[in-house]
Coordinates of C-alpha atoms in Angstrom, one line a residue:
L1 CA 10.5 3.2 -14.2
D2 CA 9.9 4.4 -10.8
S3 CA 6.2 5.2 -10.3
K4 CA 6.7 7.2 -7.1
P5 CA 6.8 11.0 -7.5
Y6 CA 10.0 12.7 -6.8
D7 CA 10.3 14.0 -3.2
P8 CA 12.9 16.7 -2.9
Y9 CA 12.8 16.6 0.9
Q10 CA 13.0 12.8 1.4
H11 CA 16.6 13.0 2.8
F12 CA 15.9 15.7 5.3
S13 CA 14.8 13.1 7.8
A14 CA 18.2 11.5 7.5
V15 CA 19.8 14.9 8.3
L16 CA 17.6 15.1 11.4
M17 CA 18.6 11.6 12.4
N18 CA 22.2 12.5 12.1
T19 CA 21.7 15.8 14.0
T20 CA 20.0 14.0 16.9
Q21 CA 23.0 11.8 17.4
V22 CA 24.5 14.6 19.5
E23 CA 22.9 16.1 22.6
Q24 CA 22.6 19.6 21.1
G25 CA 20.6 18.2 18.2
R26 CA 18.2 16.4 20.5
N27 CA 17.8 19.5 22.7
F28 CA 16.9 21.5 19.6
L29 CA 14.2 19.2 18.5
L30 CA 12.8 19.0 22.1
Q31 CA 12.6 22.7 22.7
L32 CA 9.0 24.1 23.0
H33 CA 8.1 26.6 20.3
Y34 CA 5.0 28.8 20.4
T35 CA 3.1 30.3 17.5
T36 CA 0.5 33.0 17.8
D37 CA -2.5 30.6 17.3
Q38 CA -1.3 28.1 19.9
E39 CA -1.9 28.2 23.6
E40 CA 0.3 25.3 24.2
G41 CA 3.7 25.0 22.6
S42 CA 4.9 22.1 20.5
T43 CA 8.3 20.8 19.6
Y44 CA 9.8 20.2 16.2
F45 CA 9.9 16.5 17.3
Q46 CA 6.2 16.5 17.7
R47 CA 5.8 18.0 14.2
I48 CA 7.9 15.4 12.5
L49 CA 6.3 12.4 14.2
P50 CA 3.6 12.0 11.6
Q51 CA 6.3 11.4 9.0
I52 CA 6.6 7.8 10.4
R53 CA 3.5 7.1 8.3
S54 CA 4.8 8.7 5.1
A55 CA 4.5 6.8 1.9
N56 CA 8.3 7.5 1.3
P57 CA 10.5 4.8 2.8
I58 CA 13.5 7.1 3.1
R59 CA 11.4 9.6 5.2
R60 CA 10.1 6.7 7.4
Q61 CA 13.6 5.4 8.0
G62 CA 15.0 8.8 8.9
T63 CA 12.1 9.5 11.2
A64 CA 12.5 6.2 12.9
G65 CA 16.1 6.9 13.5
T66 CA 15.3 10.3 14.8
I67 CA 12.8 8.8 17.3
R68 CA 15.4 6.3 18.4
N69 CA 18.0 9.0 19.0
I70 CA 15.5 11.2 20.9
C71 CA 14.8 8.2 23.2
L72 CA 18.5 8.4 24.2
E73 CA 17.4 11.4 26.4
K74 CA 16.4 9.5 29.6
D75 CA 15.3 12.8 31.2
S76 CA 12.7 13.1 28.4
S77 CA 11.2 9.6 28.7
Y78 CA 8.3 10.7 30.9
W79 CA 7.4 13.5 28.5
L80 CA 7.7 11.2 25.5
L81 CA 5.5 8.5 26.9
N82 CA 2.9 10.5 28.8
V83 CA 2.6 13.9 27.0
V84 CA 3.6 13.1 23.4
Q85 CA 2.4 9.5 23.7
V86 CA 5.1 8.4 21.3
T87 CA 4.3 4.7 21.9
K88 CA 1.5 4.6 19.3
D89 CA 3.8 6.3 16.7
I90 CA 6.6 3.7 17.4
L91 CA 4.3 0.7 17.3
Y92 CA 2.2 1.7 14.2
P93 CA 4.8 0.6 11.6
L94 CA 5.5 -2.6 13.6
A95 CA 1.8 -3.6 13.8
G96 CA 0.6 -5.9 11.1
P97 CA -2.6 -7.5 9.7
E98 CA -3.0 -10.1 12.4
E99 CA -6.4 -10.4 14.0
L100 CA -6.2 -9.6 17.7
D101 CA -8.6 -11.0 20.2
V102 CA -10.5 -8.8 22.6
D103 CA -8.0 -9.2 25.4
E104 CA -5.1 -8.2 23.2
K105 CA -7.0 -5.1 22.0
R106 CA -7.9 -3.9 25.5
G107 CA -5.7 -0.9 26.3
L108 CA -4.1 -0.9 22.8
H109 CA -4.4 2.3 20.8
P110 CA -7.1 1.9 18.1
D111 CA -4.9 2.9 15.3
L112 CA -2.9 -0.2 15.9
W113 CA -5.7 -2.7 15.2
L114 CA -8.6 -0.9 13.4
E115 CA -7.2 -1.3 9.9
G116 CA -7.4 -5.1 10.4
P117 CA -6.2 -7.3 7.4
D118 CA -5.5 -4.1 5.3
K119 CA -2.7 -3.0 7.7
I120 CA 0.8 -3.5 6.2
R121 CA 3.8 -3.9 8.5
E122 CA 6.9 -1.7 7.7
I123 CA 8.8 -3.4 4.9
D124 CA 12.2 -1.9 5.7
A125 CA 14.2 -3.9 8.2
T126 CA 16.4 -1.0 9.2
T127 CA 13.3 1.1 10.1
R128 CA 11.9 -1.8 12.2
L129 CA 15.2 -2.1 13.9
Y130 CA 15.3 1.6 14.8
L131 CA 11.8 1.4 16.3
V132 CA 12.5 -1.7 18.4
E133 CA 15.7 0.0 19.6
A134 CA 13.6 3.0 20.6
I135 CA 11.4 0.8 22.7
L136 CA 14.4 -0.8 24.4
L137 CA 15.8 2.7 25.1
L138 CA 12.5 3.7 26.7
C139 CA 12.5 0.5 28.7
S140 CA 16.0 1.3 30.0
S141 CA 15.0 4.7 31.2
G142 CA 13.4 3.4 34.4
R143 CA 10.6 1.5 36.1
K144 CA 7.9 4.1 35.5
S145 CA 8.7 4.0 31.7
R146 CA 8.4 0.2 31.7
E147 CA 5.1 0.4 33.5
R148 CA 3.8 3.0 31.0
L149 CA 4.9 0.7 28.1
R150 CA 3.1 -2.2 29.8
L151 CA -0.1 -0.1 30.0
D152 CA 0.3 0.8 26.3
R153 CA 0.4 -2.9 25.5
V154 CA 3.7 -2.8 23.7
Y155 CA 4.2 -6.5 24.2
V156 CA 1.1 -7.4 22.1
I157 CA 2.5 -5.7 19.0
L158 CA 6.1 -6.9 19.6
K159 CA 5.0 -10.5 20.0
W160 CA 3.2 -10.5 16.7
A161 CA 5.9 -8.6 14.9
D162 CA 8.6 -11.0 16.2
M163 CA 6.6 -14.0 15.0
V164 CA 6.8 -12.9 11.4
E165 CA 10.2 -11.0 11.5
E166 CA 12.6 -12.2 8.8
S167 CA 15.6 -10.1 9.8
E168 CA 17.8 -11.8 12.4
Q169 CA 19.2 -8.5 13.5
V170 CA 15.7 -7.1 14.4
S171 CA 14.6 -10.3 16.1
E172 CA 17.7 -10.4 18.3
C173 CA 17.2 -6.8 19.4

């Protein structure tokens, strides 16, 4: 028997992932929307980012695919890296229980190392693949993006993740 509760919206993230494969879908998720209680607008993309930490693996996979597809928009890379700070959301599922030394922690977002040995790396290889592809897409968007990723200490997490990666497809990426 499945002990997980039924989630009627678990496949919606897959629909979003499919929608963002085309430019119009990406543009829709990246449009600023304002509500009466907000001074600054937010995008639908920013609102779905927390789903990367969902307990539901189908939601996590669809969200990772959506992040990857959004990273196809090279014109949005500065906004993604500096305003949304998507790096921490991409790296969180890739981070594991490894003990990092002080030099590795320096400049790294605290969410990525504070859980210590209790942190569990994403178990789904497809989700990990989507996240690594998102990092590669951000790297390909220009020198400033690569510098930002370097400042965010992406290499530290990728190094540890690659050491324990079992999927050949993810490691080759």
